[in-house]
Short mmCIF file of C-alpha atoms in Angstrom, two decimals:
data_model
loop_
_atom_site.label_atom_id
_atom_site.label_comp_id
_atom_site.label_asym_id
_atom_site.label_seq_id
_atom_site.Cartn_x
_atom_site.Cartn_y
_atom_site.Cartn_z
CA MET A 70 -24.55 13.07 -15.64
CA VAL A 71 -28.26 13.09 -15.60
CA ASP A 72 -30.61 11.48 -13.17
CA GLU A 73 -33.08 8.91 -13.67
CA ALA A 74 -35.69 11.26 -15.06
CA GLY A 75 -33.27 12.19 -17.37
CA SER A 76 -32.35 15.97 -15.54
CA PRO A 77 -28.79 16.66 -14.84
CA ALA A 78 -28.09 15.40 -11.59
CA PRO A 79 -27.52 17.80 -8.61
CA ARG A 80 -23.98 18.81 -8.42
CA ALA A 81 -21.73 18.77 -5.09
CA LEU A 82 -18.48 20.70 -4.58
CA VAL A 83 -16.15 18.72 -1.68
CA THR A 84 -13.44 20.34 -0.54
CA GLY A 85 -10.30 18.60 1.16
CA ALA A 86 -11.13 15.67 -0.98
CA THR A 87 -7.74 14.30 -0.30
CA GLY A 88 -8.59 14.53 3.43
CA TYR A 89 -10.13 12.20 5.79
CA ILE A 90 -13.76 12.97 5.47
CA GLY A 91 -13.62 14.29 1.79
CA GLY A 92 -12.27 11.13 0.60
CA ARG A 93 -14.76 9.10 1.84
CA LEU A 94 -17.72 11.50 1.10
CA ILE A 95 -17.09 11.37 -2.68
CA PRO A 96 -18.42 7.59 -3.32
CA GLU A 97 -21.58 8.15 -0.71
CA LEU A 98 -22.49 11.16 -2.54
CA LEU A 99 -21.84 9.48 -6.02
CA ALA A 100 -24.45 6.57 -4.66
CA ALA A 101 -26.74 9.16 -3.71
CA GLY A 102 -27.09 10.43 -7.27
CA TYR A 103 -24.78 13.54 -7.15
CA ALA A 104 -22.24 14.80 -9.88
CA VAL A 105 -19.42 15.43 -7.82
CA ARG A 106 -16.36 18.21 -8.54
CA ALA A 107 -13.43 17.61 -6.28
CA LEU A 108 -11.39 20.67 -5.10
CA ALA A 109 -7.76 19.76 -3.95
CA ARG A 110 -4.45 21.30 -3.75
CA SER A 111 -2.90 17.70 -5.04
CA PRO A 112 -5.26 16.46 -7.72
CA GLU A 113 -2.96 13.73 -8.69
CA LYS A 114 -3.20 11.95 -5.08
CA LEU A 115 -7.04 11.15 -6.22
CA ARG A 116 -6.63 9.25 -9.40
CA ASP A 117 -6.03 6.17 -8.74
CA HIS A 118 -9.81 5.82 -6.35
CA PRO A 119 -12.03 3.61 -8.38
CA TRP A 120 -14.24 7.12 -8.23
CA ALA A 121 -11.69 9.20 -9.59
CA ALA A 122 -13.40 8.80 -13.26
CA ARG A 123 -16.90 9.46 -12.02
CA THR A 124 -15.51 12.96 -10.29
CA GLU A 125 -14.64 16.22 -11.99
CA VAL A 126 -11.01 16.78 -9.85
CA LEU A 127 -10.11 20.63 -10.09
CA ARG A 128 -6.85 21.61 -8.72
CA GLY A 129 -7.33 24.47 -6.26
CA ASP A 130 -6.69 26.15 -3.15
CA LEU A 131 -9.45 27.78 -0.61
CA THR A 132 -7.18 30.49 0.28
CA ASP A 133 -6.90 31.78 -3.48
CA ALA A 134 -10.05 33.18 -4.68
CA ASP A 135 -9.37 32.60 -8.24
CA SER A 136 -8.94 28.91 -7.73
CA VAL A 137 -12.15 28.88 -5.57
CA ARG A 138 -14.50 30.99 -8.61
CA PRO A 139 -14.49 28.50 -10.64
CA ALA A 140 -14.95 25.15 -8.69
CA MET A 141 -18.35 26.69 -7.61
CA ALA A 142 -19.75 27.21 -10.96
CA GLY A 143 -22.94 25.17 -11.42
CA VAL A 144 -22.74 23.96 -7.84
CA ASP A 145 -25.80 23.28 -5.45
CA VAL A 146 -24.39 22.35 -2.56
CA ALA A 147 -20.80 22.95 -1.45
CA TYR A 148 -19.10 21.06 1.29
CA TYR A 149 -16.58 22.74 3.55
CA LEU A 150 -14.39 19.60 4.74
CA VAL A 151 -11.26 21.54 5.33
CA HIS A 152 -8.77 22.76 8.19
CA ALA A 153 -5.45 24.19 8.40
CA LEU A 154 -4.60 22.12 11.82
CA GLY A 155 -1.26 20.91 11.78
CA SER A 156 0.29 23.90 9.68
CA GLY A 157 1.62 25.77 11.91
CA ARG A 158 1.00 28.29 14.65
CA GLY A 159 -1.15 30.65 12.00
CA PHE A 160 -3.94 27.74 11.24
CA GLU A 161 -6.35 30.11 12.72
CA GLU A 162 -5.72 33.14 10.59
CA THR A 163 -5.43 30.50 7.27
CA ASP A 164 -8.92 28.93 8.43
CA ARG A 165 -10.11 32.57 8.82
CA ARG A 166 -9.68 33.41 5.63
CA ALA A 167 -9.86 30.49 3.55
CA ALA A 168 -13.74 30.49 5.41
CA ARG A 169 -14.01 33.96 4.01
CA ILE A 170 -13.44 33.19 0.35
CA PHE A 171 -15.32 30.52 0.42
CA ALA A 172 -18.27 31.91 1.80
CA ARG A 173 -18.27 35.00 -0.68
CA GLU A 174 -17.56 32.72 -3.66
CA ALA A 175 -20.09 30.14 -3.02
CA ARG A 176 -22.90 33.43 -2.41
CA ALA A 177 -21.79 34.93 -5.81
CA ALA A 178 -21.98 31.65 -7.64
CA GLY A 179 -25.59 31.39 -6.26
CA VAL A 180 -24.83 27.79 -4.42
CA ARG A 181 -28.24 26.58 -2.70
CA ARG A 182 -26.16 25.26 0.40
CA ILE A 183 -23.16 24.91 2.09
CA VAL A 184 -22.46 22.27 4.44
CA TYR A 185 -19.64 22.02 7.27
CA LEU A 186 -18.05 19.74 9.38
CA GLY A 187 -16.90 21.50 12.82
CA GLY A 188 -16.17 20.35 16.17
CA LEU A 189 -18.58 20.21 18.78
CA THR A 190 -17.75 22.93 22.01
CA PRO A 191 -18.65 23.33 25.08
CA ARG A 192 -21.58 25.20 26.20
CA GLY A 193 -21.07 28.22 28.83
CA ILE A 194 -17.45 28.79 27.79
CA PRO A 195 -16.87 31.89 25.90
CA GLU A 196 -15.53 31.30 22.59
CA ARG A 197 -11.91 33.02 23.80
CA ASP A 198 -11.34 30.61 26.59
CA LEU A 199 -11.60 27.70 24.12
CA SER A 200 -8.97 25.58 22.72
CA PRO A 201 -7.52 26.93 19.76
CA HIS A 202 -8.37 24.18 17.43
CA LEU A 203 -12.13 24.42 18.81
CA ARG A 204 -11.89 28.48 18.58
CA SER A 205 -10.94 28.23 14.98
CA ARG A 206 -13.65 25.28 14.11
CA ALA A 207 -16.40 27.50 15.96
CA GLU A 208 -15.37 31.01 14.09
CA VAL A 209 -15.19 29.00 10.66
CA GLY A 210 -18.52 27.35 11.54
CA ARG A 211 -20.02 31.56 12.29
CA ILE A 212 -18.17 32.46 9.03
CA LEU A 213 -20.21 30.61 6.75
CA LEU A 214 -23.51 30.90 8.26
CA ASP A 215 -23.52 34.79 8.01
CA SER A 216 -22.34 34.03 4.29
CA GLY A 217 -26.12 34.48 2.98
CA VAL A 218 -26.13 30.78 1.66
CA PRO A 219 -28.26 28.28 3.62
CA THR A 220 -25.66 26.48 5.80
CA ALA A 221 -25.65 23.27 8.05
CA VAL A 222 -22.83 23.48 10.56
CA LEU A 223 -22.74 19.70 11.96
CA ARG A 224 -20.58 19.75 15.09
CA ALA A 225 -19.03 16.64 16.13
CA ALA A 226 -16.37 15.24 18.80
CA VAL A 227 -14.24 12.24 18.16
CA ILE A 228 -14.87 10.82 15.17
CA ILE A 229 -14.45 6.87 15.28
CA GLY A 230 -12.65 5.09 12.27
CA SER A 231 -9.66 4.17 10.75
CA GLY A 232 -7.69 7.17 9.38
CA SER A 233 -9.33 9.60 11.81
CA ALA A 234 -6.25 11.91 13.97
CA SER A 235 -8.42 11.66 17.21
CA PHE A 236 -9.20 8.11 17.16
CA GLU A 237 -5.63 6.80 15.59
CA MET A 238 -4.27 8.76 19.29
CA LEU A 239 -6.80 6.80 20.79
CA ARG A 240 -5.35 3.59 18.87
CA TYR A 241 -1.67 4.36 19.86
CA LEU A 242 -2.23 5.53 23.21
CA THR A 243 -3.96 2.27 24.01
CA GLU A 244 -2.09 -0.45 22.02
CA ARG A 245 1.42 0.70 22.87
CA LEU A 246 0.98 1.66 26.91
CA PRO A 247 -0.17 -1.27 28.95
CA VAL A 248 0.44 1.17 31.89
CA MET A 249 0.09 4.66 31.59
CA VAL A 250 0.34 7.91 33.13
CA THR A 251 -2.01 10.36 31.88
CA PRO A 252 -3.01 14.09 32.02
CA SER A 253 -6.36 15.10 34.02
CA TRP A 254 -8.28 15.24 30.58
CA VAL A 255 -8.61 10.96 30.73
CA ARG A 256 -11.67 12.39 32.87
CA THR A 257 -13.08 14.67 30.28
CA ARG A 258 -16.69 13.55 29.27
CA ILE A 259 -16.82 12.89 25.76
CA GLN A 260 -19.37 11.79 23.18
CA PRO A 261 -17.84 9.91 20.04
CA VAL A 262 -19.68 9.69 17.06
CA ALA A 263 -18.75 6.34 13.94
CA VAL A 264 -17.83 7.99 11.13
CA ARG A 265 -20.14 5.96 9.09
CA ASP A 266 -23.33 8.02 10.86
CA VAL A 267 -20.83 11.28 9.79
CA LEU A 268 -21.30 10.40 6.70
CA ARG A 269 -24.64 9.70 6.44
CA TYR A 270 -25.42 13.28 7.92
CA LEU A 271 -23.07 15.16 5.54
CA VAL A 272 -25.20 13.18 2.69
CA GLY A 273 -28.28 14.03 4.27
CA CYS A 274 -27.93 17.83 4.92
CA ALA A 275 -27.55 18.27 1.12
CA ARG A 276 -31.22 18.02 1.03
CA LEU A 277 -32.52 20.24 3.97
CA PRO A 278 -34.93 22.76 3.05
CA ASP A 279 -33.68 25.88 2.05
CA ASP A 280 -34.99 27.98 5.33
CA VAL A 281 -32.81 25.78 7.32
CA SER A 282 -29.58 27.20 8.27
CA ARG A 283 -28.09 26.48 11.75
CA THR A 284 -26.14 23.99 13.55
CA PHE A 285 -26.46 20.78 14.18
CA ASP A 286 -24.61 18.23 17.55
CA ILE A 287 -23.66 14.92 16.05
CA GLY A 288 -22.83 11.68 18.44
CA GLY A 289 -23.37 8.67 19.03
CA PRO A 290 -25.66 7.04 21.81
CA ASP A 291 -22.46 6.71 24.25
CA VAL A 292 -20.94 9.75 26.41
CA LEU A 293 -17.83 8.43 27.87
CA THR A 294 -14.91 9.36 29.44
CA TYR A 295 -11.34 9.44 27.31
CA ARG A 296 -10.37 6.83 30.23
CA ASP A 297 -13.73 4.68 29.40
CA MET A 298 -12.74 5.04 25.61
CA MET A 299 -9.45 3.37 26.19
CA GLN A 300 -10.21 1.02 28.30
CA ARG A 301 -13.52 -0.06 25.81
CA TYR A 302 -10.76 -0.04 22.94
CA ALA A 303 -8.62 -2.71 24.75
CA ARG A 304 -11.39 -5.04 25.18
CA VAL A 305 -12.91 -4.32 21.49
CA ALA A 306 -8.83 -5.50 20.17
CA GLY A 307 -8.56 -8.14 22.71
CA LEU A 308 -5.84 -6.29 24.84
CA PRO A 309 -6.04 -6.91 28.37
CA GLU A 310 -7.15 -4.14 30.45
CA ARG A 311 -5.29 -1.10 30.85
CA LEU A 312 -3.35 0.57 33.86
CA ILE A 313 -4.44 4.14 33.79
CA LEU A 314 -3.37 6.74 36.68
CA PRO A 315 -4.13 10.22 36.07
CA VAL A 316 -1.77 13.22 36.86
CA PRO A 317 -3.20 16.29 37.79
CA MET A 318 0.11 18.48 36.55
CA LEU A 319 0.50 17.47 33.08
CA SER A 320 -0.33 20.33 30.89
CA PRO A 321 -1.60 20.28 27.85
CA GLY A 322 1.69 21.13 26.39
CA LEU A 323 3.30 18.91 28.13
CA SER A 324 0.74 15.86 27.36
CA SER A 325 1.31 16.74 23.70
CA LEU A 326 4.71 15.97 24.32
CA TRP A 327 3.94 12.78 25.68
CA ILE A 328 1.51 11.88 22.53
CA GLY A 329 4.14 12.60 20.45
CA LEU A 330 6.45 10.43 22.12
CA VAL A 331 3.98 7.55 22.13
CA THR A 332 2.19 8.10 18.96
CA PRO A 333 3.54 8.55 15.39
CA VAL A 334 0.60 11.53 15.03
CA PRO A 335 2.67 14.65 14.07
CA PRO A 336 3.08 17.20 16.86
CA GLY A 337 1.10 20.07 14.90
CA ILE A 338 -1.97 17.61 14.94
CA ALA A 339 -1.37 16.17 18.41
CA ARG A 340 -1.04 19.23 20.10
CA PRO A 341 -4.07 21.18 19.46
CA LEU A 342 -6.10 17.83 19.76
CA ALA A 343 -4.58 17.63 23.50
CA GLU A 344 -5.73 21.02 23.93
CA SER A 345 -9.26 20.95 23.02
CA LEU A 346 -9.71 17.21 25.17
CA ARG A 347 -9.80 19.67 28.49
CA HIS A 348 -13.21 20.93 27.20
CA GLU A 349 -15.93 18.09 27.88
CA VAL A 350 -17.83 17.54 24.06
CA VAL A 351 -21.17 16.75 24.97
CA CYS A 352 -24.76 17.15 22.21
CA HIS A 353 -27.02 19.37 23.60
CA GLU A 354 -29.64 17.95 20.88
CA HIS A 355 -30.08 15.77 18.11
CA ASP A 356 -32.07 17.79 16.10
CA ILE A 357 -30.17 16.54 12.79
CA ALA A 358 -32.89 13.06 12.94
CA ARG A 359 -35.55 15.65 12.66
CA HIS A 360 -34.46 17.57 9.92
CA VAL A 361 -32.64 15.44 7.44
CA PRO A 362 -35.22 13.57 5.03
CA ASP A 363 -33.99 10.49 5.83
CA PRO A 364 -34.33 9.95 9.69
CA ASP A 365 -31.72 7.39 11.75
CA PRO A 366 -32.25 3.95 10.43
CA PRO A 367 -32.79 1.33 13.06
CA GLY A 368 -29.01 0.81 15.01
CA HIS A 369 -28.22 4.16 14.59
CA PRO A 370 -25.95 6.47 15.63
CA LEU A 371 -23.57 3.38 15.85
CA ALA A 372 -22.90 2.23 19.44
CA PHE A 373 -19.06 3.58 20.51
CA ASP A 374 -17.95 -0.58 20.64
CA ASP A 375 -19.62 -0.98 17.45
CA ALA A 376 -17.87 1.65 15.86
CA LEU A 377 -15.04 0.26 17.18
CA ALA A 378 -15.64 -3.17 16.05
CA LEU A 379 -15.87 -1.63 12.26
CA ALA A 380 -12.95 0.39 12.46
CA LEU A 381 -10.88 -2.86 13.47
CA ARG A 382 -12.43 -5.07 11.35
CA ARG A 383 -9.55 -5.17 8.69
CA VAL A 384 -7.24 -5.92 11.59
CA ARG A 385 -9.44 -8.39 13.34
CA ASP A 386 -9.83 -10.30 9.86
CA ALA A 387 -6.72 -10.36 8.65
CA ASP A 388 -7.09 -8.64 5.68
CA VAL A 389 -4.11 -6.45 3.88
CA THR A 390 -5.97 -5.22 0.65
CA THR A 391 -6.09 -1.54 2.19
CA ARG A 392 -3.33 0.98 1.74
CA TRP A 393 -0.63 -2.09 3.11
CA THR A 394 -1.07 -3.74 -0.20
CA ASN A 395 -1.70 -0.60 -2.25
CA ALA A 396 -4.96 -0.89 -2.78
CA ALA A 397 -6.93 1.46 -4.61
CA ALA A 398 -9.78 2.52 -2.05
CA PRO A 399 -11.60 0.58 1.40
CA GLY A 400 -14.08 -1.67 1.24
CA ALA A 401 -15.89 0.78 3.85
CA PRO A 402 -16.05 4.04 5.34
CA SER A 403 -14.39 2.82 8.72
CA ASP A 404 -11.41 1.25 6.49
CA PRO A 405 -8.24 2.83 5.92
CA MET A 406 -7.91 4.33 2.46
CA PRO A 407 -4.66 5.04 0.50
CA THR A 408 -4.50 8.70 0.77
CA ASP A 409 -4.76 8.52 4.59
CA PRO A 410 -1.65 9.40 6.16
CA ASP A 411 1.44 7.03 6.85
CA TRP A 412 0.31 7.04 10.68
CA ALA A 413 -3.00 6.39 10.22
CA GLY A 414 -4.01 2.90 10.07
CA GLY A 415 -2.20 1.49 13.20
CA SER A 416 1.58 0.15 13.17
CA LEU A 417 2.96 -1.63 10.15
CA TYR A 418 6.34 -3.02 10.24
CA THR A 419 7.92 -4.13 7.47
CA ASP A 420 10.71 -5.75 5.42
CA CYS A 421 11.59 -5.09 2.24
CA ARG A 422 14.03 -7.18 -0.25
CA GLU A 423 14.62 -7.10 -3.86
CA GLN A 424 16.94 -8.87 -6.32
CA THR A 425 17.96 -8.58 -10.17
CA VAL A 426 17.87 -12.25 -11.65
CA ASP A 427 19.53 -13.61 -14.06
CA ALA A 428 16.76 -15.52 -15.76
CA PRO A 429 13.43 -14.77 -16.92
CA PRO A 430 10.65 -14.15 -15.18
CA GLU A 431 8.94 -17.43 -15.74
CA ALA A 432 11.86 -19.30 -14.09
CA VAL A 433 11.59 -17.35 -10.78
CA TRP A 434 7.79 -17.84 -10.41
CA ARG A 435 8.59 -21.51 -10.29
CA VAL A 436 11.06 -21.25 -7.78
CA VAL A 437 8.35 -19.31 -5.84
CA GLU A 438 4.97 -21.19 -6.49
CA GLY A 439 7.19 -24.09 -5.33
CA ILE A 440 8.42 -22.62 -2.06
CA GLY A 441 7.79 -24.43 1.48
CA GLY A 442 6.97 -28.02 1.77
CA GLU A 443 9.80 -30.45 0.83
CA ASN A 444 11.40 -27.50 -0.76
CA GLY A 445 12.08 -25.57 2.24
CA TRP A 446 12.75 -21.57 2.43
CA TYR A 447 15.26 -21.23 1.09
CA SER A 448 17.36 -19.65 4.19
CA PHE A 449 18.47 -20.52 7.47
CA PRO A 450 17.17 -24.11 8.01
CA LEU A 451 17.44 -24.22 11.42
CA ALA A 452 15.73 -20.89 12.38
CA TRP A 453 12.77 -22.20 10.48
CA ALA A 454 12.88 -25.62 11.83
CA VAL A 455 13.26 -23.65 15.40
CA ARG A 456 10.61 -21.35 14.83
CA GLY A 457 8.05 -24.17 13.87
CA TRP A 458 8.63 -26.19 17.08
CA LEU A 459 8.12 -23.05 19.01
CA ASP A 460 5.07 -22.64 17.29
CA ARG A 461 3.47 -26.52 18.02
CA LEU A 462 5.03 -25.76 21.86
CA VAL A 463 2.72 -23.52 22.25
CA GLY A 464 0.30 -24.91 20.46
CA GLY A 465 0.43 -23.55 16.92
CA VAL A 466 0.37 -25.71 13.76
CA GLY A 467 3.96 -25.55 13.14
CA LEU A 468 5.57 -26.67 9.80
CA ARG A 469 3.90 -29.91 9.82
CA ARG A 470 1.23 -29.00 7.38
CA GLY A 471 3.60 -29.05 4.22
CA ARG A 472 2.01 -28.37 0.86
CA ARG A 473 -1.23 -29.56 -0.45
CA ASP A 474 0.13 -29.67 -4.24
CA ALA A 475 3.93 -29.88 -5.10
CA GLY A 476 3.41 -28.00 -8.22
CA ARG A 477 0.73 -25.39 -7.84
CA LEU A 478 -0.69 -22.66 -5.18
CA ARG A 479 -4.26 -22.03 -4.87
CA VAL A 480 -5.86 -19.34 -2.67
CA GLY A 481 -6.89 -20.82 0.67
CA ASP A 482 -4.48 -23.53 0.27
CA SER A 483 -2.36 -24.27 3.79
CA LEU A 484 1.78 -23.97 3.24
CA ASP A 485 3.56 -25.03 6.57
CA PHE A 486 2.36 -22.36 9.15
CA TRP A 487 1.28 -19.77 6.24
CA ARG A 488 -2.06 -19.61 4.32
CA VAL A 489 -2.33 -18.84 0.48
CA GLU A 490 -4.01 -15.30 0.73
CA GLU A 491 -3.84 -14.27 -2.66
CA VAL A 492 -2.08 -15.69 -5.92
CA VAL A 493 -1.71 -13.95 -9.30
CA PRO A 494 -0.04 -16.64 -11.80
CA GLY A 495 3.58 -15.60 -12.68
CA ARG A 496 3.41 -12.17 -10.56
CA LEU A 497 2.43 -12.12 -6.64
CA LEU A 498 2.06 -14.59 -4.19
CA ARG A 499 1.19 -13.43 -0.72
CA LEU A 500 0.86 -15.42 2.32
CA ARG A 501 -0.94 -15.16 5.61
CA ALA A 502 0.84 -16.52 8.85
CA GLU A 503 -1.07 -18.88 10.58
CA MET A 504 1.50 -19.43 13.55
CA ARG A 505 0.95 -17.87 16.95
CA LEU A 506 2.08 -14.52 17.06
CA PRO A 507 1.44 -11.17 19.28
CA GLY A 508 -0.22 -9.82 15.86
CA LEU A 509 -0.68 -10.44 12.25
CA ALA A 510 1.77 -11.27 9.60
CA TRP A 511 2.01 -11.71 5.68
CA LEU A 512 5.14 -12.67 3.33
CA GLU A 513 4.23 -11.51 0.10
CA MET A 514 6.51 -12.35 -3.31
CA THR A 515 6.19 -10.67 -6.41
CA VAL A 516 8.16 -11.13 -10.04
CA GLY A 517 8.19 -8.87 -12.78
CA ARG A 518 10.75 -6.75 -14.81
CA ASP A 519 12.82 -3.34 -13.82
CA ASP A 520 12.74 -0.04 -16.19
CA ARG A 521 15.94 -1.64 -17.86
CA GLY A 522 13.85 -5.23 -18.60
CA ARG A 523 15.63 -7.39 -15.98
CA THR A 524 13.91 -9.59 -14.01
CA ARG A 525 13.23 -8.33 -10.70
CA TYR A 526 12.12 -10.12 -7.68
CA GLY A 527 10.44 -8.76 -4.19
CA GLN A 528 9.77 -9.58 -1.12
CA ARG A 529 7.88 -7.88 1.84
CA ALA A 530 7.40 -9.02 5.03
CA LEU A 531 4.35 -7.20 7.19
CA PHE A 532 3.80 -7.56 10.55
CA HIS A 533 0.63 -5.60 12.66
CA PRO A 534 1.27 -5.93 16.60
CA HIS A 535 -0.86 -6.60 18.90
CA GLY A 536 -0.43 -4.66 21.68
CA LEU A 537 3.13 -3.93 23.54
CA ALA A 538 4.09 -7.66 23.13
CA GLY A 539 3.54 -7.13 19.81
CA HIS A 540 6.13 -4.44 19.31
CA ALA A 541 8.79 -6.33 21.46
CA TYR A 542 8.24 -9.41 19.62
CA TRP A 543 8.92 -7.34 15.83
CA TRP A 544 12.13 -5.80 17.85
CA ALA A 545 13.69 -8.98 19.35
CA ILE A 546 13.84 -10.75 16.35
CA SER A 547 14.59 -7.76 13.76
CA PRO A 548 18.51 -8.51 14.19
CA PHE A 549 17.59 -11.80 11.82
CA HIS A 550 15.78 -10.57 9.65
CA ALA A 551 19.08 -9.85 7.15
CA ALA A 552 19.86 -13.64 7.47
CA VAL A 553 16.48 -15.37 7.27
CA PHE A 554 14.62 -12.53 4.94
CA GLY A 555 17.90 -11.18 3.27
CA GLY A 556 19.25 -15.08 2.50
CA MET A 557 15.65 -16.03 1.16
CA ALA A 558 15.93 -13.67 -1.30
CA ARG A 559 19.51 -14.13 -2.47
CA ASN A 560 18.86 -17.96 -2.64
CA ILE A 561 15.38 -17.49 -4.55
CA ALA A 562 17.17 -15.49 -7.46
CA ALA A 563 19.92 -18.33 -7.08
CA ALA A 564 17.97 -21.06 -7.50
CA ALA A 565 16.01 -19.34 -10.10
CA GLU A 566 19.52 -18.82 -12.40
CA ARG A 567 20.14 -22.48 -12.10
CA PRO A 568 19.88 -24.26 -15.21
CA THR A 569 17.28 -26.73 -14.31
CA ALA A 570 14.95 -24.14 -13.30
CA ARG A 571 15.19 -22.35 -16.45
CA ASP A 572 15.01 -25.67 -18.53
CA VAL A 573 12.02 -27.11 -17.01
CA PRO A 574 8.71 -26.37 -18.80
CA GLU A 575 5.59 -24.78 -17.13
CA ARG A 576 3.34 -27.86 -16.22
CA VAL A 577 0.27 -27.40 -18.44
CA PRO A 578 -3.14 -29.90 -17.69
CA ALA A 579 -4.50 -31.28 -21.07
CA ALA A 580 -7.33 -30.02 -22.21
CA GLY A 581 -10.39 -31.31 -20.52
CA ALA A 582 -8.09 -32.46 -17.69
CA PRO A 583 -8.68 -30.87 -14.05
CA ASP A 584 -6.42 -28.55 -12.64
CA ARG A 585 -4.95 -31.00 -10.39
CA PRO A 586 -2.36 -33.75 -10.39
#
């Protein structure tokens, strides 16, 4: 890779490429003109990213010097974006060993700069009194600064963006608990920062002068308590104000168990994060704005509410083209990514059905594309009718809209109380619910062949709950799914197997004729 002048582009090594920050940093570095090498223990997780073909991907582990050494060859700037949080009680020793190997190999390879994203630590508290999570982050930063390679250590508190473990804890606690008894750390002051600003600073640090080797505190413009953050999350997400009752006797250990009951964040991650929340983490300087080549643009760092709005954008816009539909990459750093853990991105309930059909795929697709309106929904007609009446009763659209074209569906068409969100002729129909619901719902139908060449019909209902009412709604209707969705899949398959469905030729518009009846 060469730059516009024909010179070789500077090379950046990104460790932790399958992690929250690493996977979002790589496209930012590519856009900034860097040749990127990614080091990952599981490189296969990166192959479906749109930037994978432009990135050199190596398999390696930072605790293995023999795999780190070749990764450092020819590198100008090396990003240390890994930590062993969640790997068990020995994570501090694992972090220490990995940082020492990284520092030693970077110096030996002549790397010009190291950039590390660590945790914001409180001033005036001895390092030994910090939580194990923050203590380990501080120690890693110190090891890298002592490497002999110019190093920028960025220290951040809570990072706001879908997929961030701290943000996901905030999301689940706020959305699932309208009333909560909380530990005293809800009064702790925190200075959160948007993931967009974190990435901007990380990219900017690659071009720092060689004589700059130090820590930088990075944060947004708002200093809030955790209680403030939950209340403001509720407001931005459109939830009622939360009733939060702090209880001093809840220890960090007990509160991490409480978090484990309420959220899907793994205990190995939730406990260290909960223990860290007893410390006030507020920036004491903003020197980064003076040192990086590009100063803060207008509107940055992003305010907390703006960062929240971006993190929740996918949900608010009713768009499932993220990991929920197996897309390759997010549209923005704040969005979910396919490599994010399953518990990231908010709750998503699914009901999946598959049917092997004794008919060609074309016959199945005709049934799928003809669904709704006068043809109905192929299962439990009374249940669909009652749902439509109830929707109209609360001011919704009900089933009265029918469909515009009896034989063809297009993106944007209304279909009873659904809206066509995506159509791939012969393969995929995705509908978004427009009925009144405590959440967002989609119905996805696919047609294809299995590994034995047989026709396969797939059906997936997805529901993203909004607050506690959304969770209650899903569990209340779950007992009816076998009849409604199971019956729908069976009856669509049966309809496709009928001779009338198999023999009717597909309507093809005449040459020059508009694709409309």
